[in-house]
Amino acid sequence: MQKYKLVCEKCGKEYGAEKIYTCSCSGRLEVSINIDAIEVSKEEIMGRRGNVLAKYFEFLPLLATSPKTLGEGYTPLMKSERLCEKLGLKNLYLKNETVNPTGSFKDRPIVVGANKAVEFGAEVLVSASSGNAATSLAAWCARFGLKCVTFVPVDAPKSKLAQLQMLGALVYRVVLHEKGKDPTAEMLAFCVRKFGWHPVPSFGSFNPYQIEGAKTVAYEIAEEIDADAVVVPVGGAGLLLGTLKGFKEYRELGWIEKEPIVHAVQSEGCAPLVRAWKERSEIRAWANPRTVAGGIADPYTWDGNAALKLMYRNGGTAVAVPDSLILEAQESLAKYAGIFAEPTGSASLAGIIALRDAGVIQSSDKVVCLVTGTGFKDLDIVVTRMPEVPVIEVGRGWI
Ligand SMILES: *Cc1c(COP(=O)(O)O)cnc(C)c1O
């Protein structure tokens, strides 16, 4: 029995486990895991130790049985009483993705995409990213001896660029030449066509496999608590789609009774998915993305249409939050839960606050906040916001 198939979103053509990234019609492919072929039990999966790829092997589009990993996943799901009290929520849980090997959840999708590329015989892996997905890929390539080329937006924070350089990736900042287009994605597509490099971005239109890695965050949550809602920050929507797919698969297997409601959060300064959700329309590019949350400033939500289809079934809400609320959430995570997150990684908490105020989330709901990236990723923004530290001179009446 085949482990998975690929289905083209545009023309409906189906493929097996062959070496392919996009449909012959150039349409976006979606992996569909054959649920009927899964013979393990939930107990067996939960009892497995070792890396996430080995643990969830049956659910991932990988064929090699000894995948190469850096130790992704197995992140803590914690309740902070102090944060709960501050926000007036009784059951707020934080899924701390900042402790992944390179400090963001992107390690989950990238490890699947990279292993698949190696199965396909890759030597050069290429990424288009605002930073975190590229860092995941660069670290993985450094560890396993592959070449990594990354295209990042021209205004990516210096700290993210330095990480990439330190990890040995070839890094290029790409200038926007046409409003509403993503120049990094255009460069990626060009290099795939021209040089035959393997595309490993974190979104699905160029590579359908890594989205499957994002599912593991849903599995981990489902194994620990029976959540009412999970709130997800959205850039390219790979994480949103993966989370929705993960819960759906567990429900179809009867491993959970109900899927948590999955809510999507974007910044008001770049909210193409929220707009499409409100209008019940297709995703359109956002003309002028502007937000402190650089990791979700994607002008085009690549996996948005696919994610919206599942969202309408799941029943979640898409909400846009102002940057001021994102920065407030960043500070609350630090001061009340001890988690230092980047603004992008705090957007989900900002979304929870907005959804609480709108009455979508009730104070007794079991809510999971995905804290997706560490504050060390974007130190510039913290440094500029904090007040000057006082200087004291020993011996002048102080002690
Ligand atoms: C990329 C990223 C997101 C958004 O994930 P998408 O899959 O692009 O929607 C959220 N938080 C952080 C820290 C990220 O790096």
PDB file of C-alpha atoms in Angstrom, residues 7-186:
ATOM      1  CA  VAL A   7      -2.475  15.764  -5.668  1.00  0.00           C
ATOM      2  CA  CYS A   8      -2.339  18.880  -7.858  1.00  0.00           C
ATOM      3  CA  GLU A   9      -4.471  21.692  -6.515  1.00  0.00           C
ATOM      4  CA  LYS A  10      -4.964  23.133 -10.013  1.00  0.00           C
ATOM      5  CA  CYS A  11      -5.618  20.218 -12.384  1.00  0.00           C
ATOM      6  CA  GLY A  12      -6.253  17.346  -9.938  1.00  0.00           C
ATOM      7  CA  LYS A  13      -3.526  15.131 -11.377  1.00  0.00           C
ATOM      8  CA  GLU A  14      -2.168  12.546  -8.924  1.00  0.00           C
ATOM      9  CA  TYR A  15       1.385  11.293  -8.409  1.00  0.00           C
ATOM     10  CA  GLY A  16       2.977   8.586  -6.268  1.00  0.00           C
ATOM     11  CA  ALA A  17       6.243   8.855  -4.359  1.00  0.00           C
ATOM     12  CA  GLU A  18       8.261   9.984  -7.389  1.00  0.00           C
ATOM     13  CA  LYS A  19      10.892  12.724  -7.574  1.00  0.00           C
ATOM     14  CA  ILE A  20       8.724  15.764  -8.130  1.00  0.00           C
ATOM     15  CA  TYR A  21       8.153  19.201  -6.566  1.00  0.00           C
ATOM     16  CA  THR A  22       5.404  20.755  -8.705  1.00  0.00           C
ATOM     17  CA  CYS A  23       2.788  19.387 -11.101  1.00  0.00           C
ATOM     18  CA  SER A  24       3.498  19.194 -14.849  1.00  0.00           C
ATOM     19  CA  CYS A  25       0.880  21.986 -15.178  1.00  0.00           C
ATOM     20  CA  SER A  26       3.087  23.931 -12.674  1.00  0.00           C
ATOM     21  CA  GLY A  27       0.282  23.736 -10.102  1.00  0.00           C
ATOM     22  CA  ARG A  28       0.843  23.404  -6.372  1.00  0.00           C
ATOM     23  CA  LEU A  29       0.984  19.824  -5.089  1.00  0.00           C
ATOM     24  CA  GLU A  30      -0.440  18.691  -1.776  1.00  0.00           C
ATOM     25  CA  VAL A  31       0.750  15.576   0.046  1.00  0.00           C
ATOM     26  CA  SER A  32      -2.007  13.224   1.079  1.00  0.00           C
ATOM     27  CA  ILE A  33      -0.911  10.589   3.593  1.00  0.00           C
ATOM     28  CA  ASN A  34      -2.711   7.279   3.208  1.00  0.00           C
ATOM     29  CA  ILE A  35      -4.432   7.092   6.592  1.00  0.00           C
ATOM     30  CA  ASP A  36      -5.676   3.544   5.877  1.00  0.00           C
ATOM     31  CA  ALA A  37      -2.083   2.345   5.611  1.00  0.00           C
ATOM     32  CA  ILE A  38      -1.278   3.475   9.163  1.00  0.00           C
ATOM     33  CA  GLU A  39      -1.146   0.398  11.333  1.00  0.00           C
ATOM     34  CA  VAL A  40       0.452   1.679  14.528  1.00  0.00           C
ATOM     35  CA  SER A  41      -1.679   2.650  17.507  1.00  0.00           C
ATOM     36  CA  LYS A  42      -1.689   6.018  19.244  1.00  0.00           C
ATOM     37  CA  GLU A  43      -0.216   4.353  22.337  1.00  0.00           C
ATOM     38  CA  GLU A  44       2.651   2.929  20.310  1.00  0.00           C
ATOM     39  CA  ILE A  45       3.415   6.324  18.758  1.00  0.00           C
ATOM     40  CA  MET A  46       3.222   8.053  22.137  1.00  0.00           C
ATOM     41  CA  GLY A  47       5.579   5.502  23.639  1.00  0.00           C
ATOM     42  CA  ARG A  48       8.237   6.102  21.007  1.00  0.00           C
ATOM     43  CA  ARG A  49      11.323   8.071  21.985  1.00  0.00           C
ATOM     44  CA  GLY A  50      13.992   9.354  19.629  1.00  0.00           C
ATOM     45  CA  ASN A  51      13.677  12.086  16.995  1.00  0.00           C
ATOM     46  CA  VAL A  52      10.348  13.457  15.705  1.00  0.00           C
ATOM     47  CA  LEU A  53      10.863  12.050  12.234  1.00  0.00           C
ATOM     48  CA  ALA A  54      11.274   8.534  13.579  1.00  0.00           C
ATOM     49  CA  LYS A  55       8.403   9.031  16.020  1.00  0.00           C
ATOM     50  CA  TYR A  56       5.919  10.176  13.376  1.00  0.00           C
ATOM     51  CA  PHE A  57       7.434   8.232  10.484  1.00  0.00           C
ATOM     52  CA  GLU A  58       4.066   6.832   9.332  1.00  0.00           C
ATOM     53  CA  PHE A  59       2.651  10.363   9.022  1.00  0.00           C
ATOM     54  CA  LEU A  60       5.495  11.874   7.015  1.00  0.00           C
ATOM     55  CA  PRO A  61       6.283  11.629   3.285  1.00  0.00           C
ATOM     56  CA  LEU A  62       9.738  10.171   3.931  1.00  0.00           C
ATOM     57  CA  LEU A  63      10.793   6.749   2.736  1.00  0.00           C
ATOM     58  CA  ALA A  64      14.297   6.433   4.211  1.00  0.00           C
ATOM     59  CA  THR A  65      14.070   4.962   7.697  1.00  0.00           C
ATOM     60  CA  SER A  66      17.080   6.740   9.198  1.00  0.00           C
ATOM     61  CA  PRO A  67      16.328  10.442   8.683  1.00  0.00           C
ATOM     62  CA  LYS A  68      18.945  13.025   9.560  1.00  0.00           C
ATOM     63  CA  THR A  69      17.925  15.419  12.324  1.00  0.00           C
ATOM     64  CA  LEU A  70      19.247  18.126  14.623  1.00  0.00           C
ATOM     65  CA  GLY A  71      16.817  17.255  17.427  1.00  0.00           C
ATOM     66  CA  GLU A  72      13.702  19.144  16.316  1.00  0.00           C
ATOM     67  CA  GLY A  73      10.405  19.132  18.198  1.00  0.00           C
ATOM     68  CA  TYR A  74       9.499  17.673  21.618  1.00  0.00           C
ATOM     69  CA  THR A  75       9.004  21.268  22.784  1.00  0.00           C
ATOM     70  CA  PRO A  76       7.426  22.029  26.168  1.00  0.00           C
ATOM     71  CA  LEU A  77       3.720  22.805  26.501  1.00  0.00           C
ATOM     72  CA  MET A  78       3.434  24.899  29.629  1.00  0.00           C
ATOM     73  CA  LYS A  79       0.891  26.846  31.590  1.00  0.00           C
ATOM     74  CA  SER A  80       2.006  30.102  33.148  1.00  0.00           C
ATOM     75  CA  GLU A  81      -0.259  30.970  36.072  1.00  0.00           C
ATOM     76  CA  ARG A  82       1.043  34.535  36.153  1.00  0.00           C
ATOM     77  CA  LEU A  83       0.270  35.102  32.468  1.00  0.00           C
ATOM     78  CA  CYS A  84      -3.152  33.452  32.847  1.00  0.00           C
ATOM     79  CA  GLU A  85      -3.954  35.790  35.719  1.00  0.00           C
ATOM     80  CA  LYS A  86      -2.767  38.852  33.836  1.00  0.00           C
ATOM     81  CA  LEU A  87      -4.897  38.044  30.803  1.00  0.00           C
ATOM     82  CA  GLY A  88      -7.944  36.729  32.660  1.00  0.00           C
ATOM     83  CA  LEU A  89      -7.664  33.311  31.040  1.00  0.00           C
ATOM     84  CA  LYS A  90      -7.880  30.179  33.164  1.00  0.00           C
ATOM     85  CA  ASN A  91      -6.313  27.664  30.788  1.00  0.00           C
ATOM     86  CA  LEU A  92      -3.755  29.294  28.564  1.00  0.00           C
ATOM     87  CA  TYR A  93      -0.944  26.969  27.481  1.00  0.00           C
ATOM     88  CA  LEU A  94       2.230  28.080  25.740  1.00  0.00           C
ATOM     89  CA  LYS A  95       3.823  25.735  23.213  1.00  0.00           C
ATOM     90  CA  ASN A  96       7.403  26.930  23.446  1.00  0.00           C
ATOM     91  CA  GLU A  97       8.817  26.468  19.946  1.00  0.00           C
ATOM     92  CA  THR A  98      11.712  28.817  20.740  1.00  0.00           C
ATOM     93  CA  VAL A  99      13.671  25.841  22.098  1.00  0.00           C
ATOM     94  CA  ASN A 100      13.971  24.152  18.705  1.00  0.00           C
ATOM     95  CA  PRO A 101      17.586  23.679  17.493  1.00  0.00           C
ATOM     96  CA  THR A 102      17.776  27.028  15.682  1.00  0.00           C
ATOM     97  CA  GLY A 103      15.238  28.855  17.839  1.00  0.00           C
ATOM     98  CA  SER A 104      12.071  28.659  15.760  1.00  0.00           C
ATOM     99  CA  PHE A 105       9.341  26.179  14.747  1.00  0.00           C
ATOM    100  CA  LYS A 106      10.744  26.346  11.163  1.00  0.00           C
ATOM    101  CA  ASP A 107      13.083  23.497  12.133  1.00  0.00           C
ATOM    102  CA  ARG A 108      10.072  21.148  11.911  1.00  0.00           C
ATOM    103  CA  PRO A 109       9.110  21.764   8.258  1.00  0.00           C
ATOM    104  CA  ILE A 110      12.693  22.199   7.087  1.00  0.00           C
ATOM    105  CA  VAL A 111      13.939  18.898   8.477  1.00  0.00           C
ATOM    106  CA  VAL A 112      11.287  17.075   6.439  1.00  0.00           C
ATOM    107  CA  GLY A 113      11.942  19.097   3.271  1.00  0.00           C
ATOM    108  CA  ALA A 114      15.707  18.653   3.582  1.00  0.00           C
ATOM    109  CA  ASN A 115      15.505  14.899   4.160  1.00  0.00           C
ATOM    110  CA  LYS A 116      13.224  14.571   1.167  1.00  0.00           C
ATOM    111  CA  ALA A 117      15.700  16.526  -0.981  1.00  0.00           C
ATOM    112  CA  VAL A 118      18.454  14.129   0.102  1.00  0.00           C
ATOM    113  CA  GLU A 119      16.238  11.168  -0.828  1.00  0.00           C
ATOM    114  CA  PHE A 120      16.011  12.831  -4.251  1.00  0.00           C
ATOM    115  CA  GLY A 121      19.833  13.073  -4.479  1.00  0.00           C
ATOM    116  CA  ALA A 122      20.231  16.791  -3.712  1.00  0.00           C
ATOM    117  CA  GLU A 123      23.588  18.552  -3.372  1.00  0.00           C
ATOM    118  CA  VAL A 124      22.463  22.201  -3.307  1.00  0.00           C
ATOM    119  CA  LEU A 125      19.434  23.278  -1.279  1.00  0.00           C
ATOM    120  CA  VAL A 126      17.912  26.716  -1.788  1.00  0.00           C
ATOM    121  CA  SER A 127      15.601  28.756   0.424  1.00  0.00           C
ATOM    122  CA  ALA A 128      13.544  31.942   0.203  1.00  0.00           C
ATOM    123  CA  SER A 129      12.844  33.322   3.626  1.00  0.00           C
ATOM    124  CA  SER A 130      12.688  36.290   5.961  1.00  0.00           C
ATOM    125  CA  GLY A 131      15.317  34.519   7.976  1.00  0.00           C
ATOM    126  CA  ASN A 132      14.127  31.698  10.197  1.00  0.00           C
ATOM    127  CA  ALA A 133      13.473  29.032   7.559  1.00  0.00           C
ATOM    128  CA  ALA A 134      16.795  29.895   5.954  1.00  0.00           C
ATOM    129  CA  THR A 135      18.584  29.541   9.297  1.00  0.00           C
ATOM    130  CA  SER A 136      16.990  26.127   9.855  1.00  0.00           C
ATOM    131  CA  LEU A 137      18.125  25.011   6.431  1.00  0.00           C
ATOM    132  CA  ALA A 138      21.616  26.482   6.805  1.00  0.00           C
ATOM    133  CA  ALA A 139      22.155  24.715  10.130  1.00  0.00           C
ATOM    134  CA  TRP A 140      20.894  21.412   8.762  1.00  0.00           C
ATOM    135  CA  CYS A 141      23.099  21.702   5.662  1.00  0.00           C
ATOM    136  CA  ALA A 142      26.136  22.573   7.787  1.00  0.00           C
ATOM    137  CA  ARG A 143      25.585  19.525   9.971  1.00  0.00           C
ATOM    138  CA  PHE A 144      25.114  17.111   7.076  1.00  0.00           C
ATOM    139  CA  GLY A 145      27.507  18.633   4.556  1.00  0.00           C
ATOM    140  CA  LEU A 146      25.196  20.021   1.862  1.00  0.00           C
ATOM    141  CA  LYS A 147      25.412  23.381   0.102  1.00  0.00           C
ATOM    142  CA  CYS A 148      22.849  25.992   1.160  1.00  0.00           C
ATOM    143  CA  VAL A 149      21.865  29.110  -0.787  1.00  0.00           C
ATOM    144  CA  THR A 150      19.396  31.565   0.750  1.00  0.00           C
ATOM    145  CA  PHE A 151      17.524  34.575  -0.599  1.00  0.00           C
ATOM    146  CA  VAL A 152      16.242  36.971   2.067  1.00  0.00           C
ATOM    147  CA  PRO A 153      14.386  40.318   1.954  1.00  0.00           C
ATOM    148  CA  VAL A 154      16.614  43.371   1.740  1.00  0.00           C
ATOM    149  CA  ASP A 155      15.479  44.609   5.171  1.00  0.00           C
ATOM    150  CA  ALA A 156      16.008  41.337   7.097  1.00  0.00           C
ATOM    151  CA  PRO A 157      17.437  42.043  10.572  1.00  0.00           C
ATOM    152  CA  LYS A 158      21.244  42.017  10.736  1.00  0.00           C
ATOM    153  CA  SER A 159      21.162  39.431  13.497  1.00  0.00           C
ATOM    154  CA  LYS A 160      19.367  36.977  11.193  1.00  0.00           C
ATOM    155  CA  LEU A 161      21.800  37.592   8.342  1.00  0.00           C
ATOM    156  CA  ALA A 162      24.800  37.095  10.611  1.00  0.00           C
ATOM    157  CA  GLN A 163      23.423  33.741  11.760  1.00  0.00           C
ATOM    158  CA  LEU A 164      23.134  32.573   8.168  1.00  0.00           C
ATOM    159  CA  GLN A 165      26.662  33.665   7.343  1.00  0.00           C
ATOM    160  CA  MET A 166      28.052  32.032  10.468  1.00  0.00           C
ATOM    161  CA  LEU A 167      26.304  28.788   9.494  1.00  0.00           C
ATOM    162  CA  GLY A 168      28.084  28.809   6.143  1.00  0.00           C
ATOM    163  CA  ALA A 169      25.155  29.583   3.850  1.00  0.00           C
ATOM    164  CA  LEU A 170      25.499  31.737   0.745  1.00  0.00           C
ATOM    165  CA  VAL A 171      23.208  34.686   1.524  1.00  0.00           C
ATOM    166  CA  TYR A 172      21.709  37.246  -0.850  1.00  0.00           C
ATOM    167  CA  ARG A 173      19.392  40.111   0.058  1.00  0.00           C
ATOM    168  CA  VAL A 174      16.882  40.634  -2.733  1.00  0.00           C
ATOM    169  CA  VAL A 175      15.319  43.986  -3.579  1.00  0.00           C
ATOM    170  CA  LEU A 176      11.619  44.286  -4.352  1.00  0.00           C
ATOM    171  CA  HIS A 177      11.123  45.326  -7.969  1.00  0.00           C
ATOM    172  CA  GLU A 178       7.386  44.894  -8.331  1.00  0.00           C
ATOM    173  CA  LYS A 179       4.798  45.611  -5.649  1.00  0.00           C
ATOM    174  CA  GLY A 180       2.945  42.568  -4.357  1.00  0.00           C
ATOM    175  CA  LYS A 181       5.578  40.132  -5.643  1.00  0.00           C
ATOM    176  CA  ASP A 182       7.925  38.208  -3.381  1.00  0.00           C
ATOM    177  CA  PRO A 183      11.373  38.724  -4.925  1.00  0.00           C
ATOM    178  CA  THR A 184      12.999  36.013  -2.760  1.00  0.00           C
ATOM    179  CA  ALA A 185      10.527  33.432  -4.061  1.00  0.00           C
ATOM    180  CA  GLU A 186      11.134  34.575  -7.627  1.00  0.00           C
TER     181      GLU A 186
END
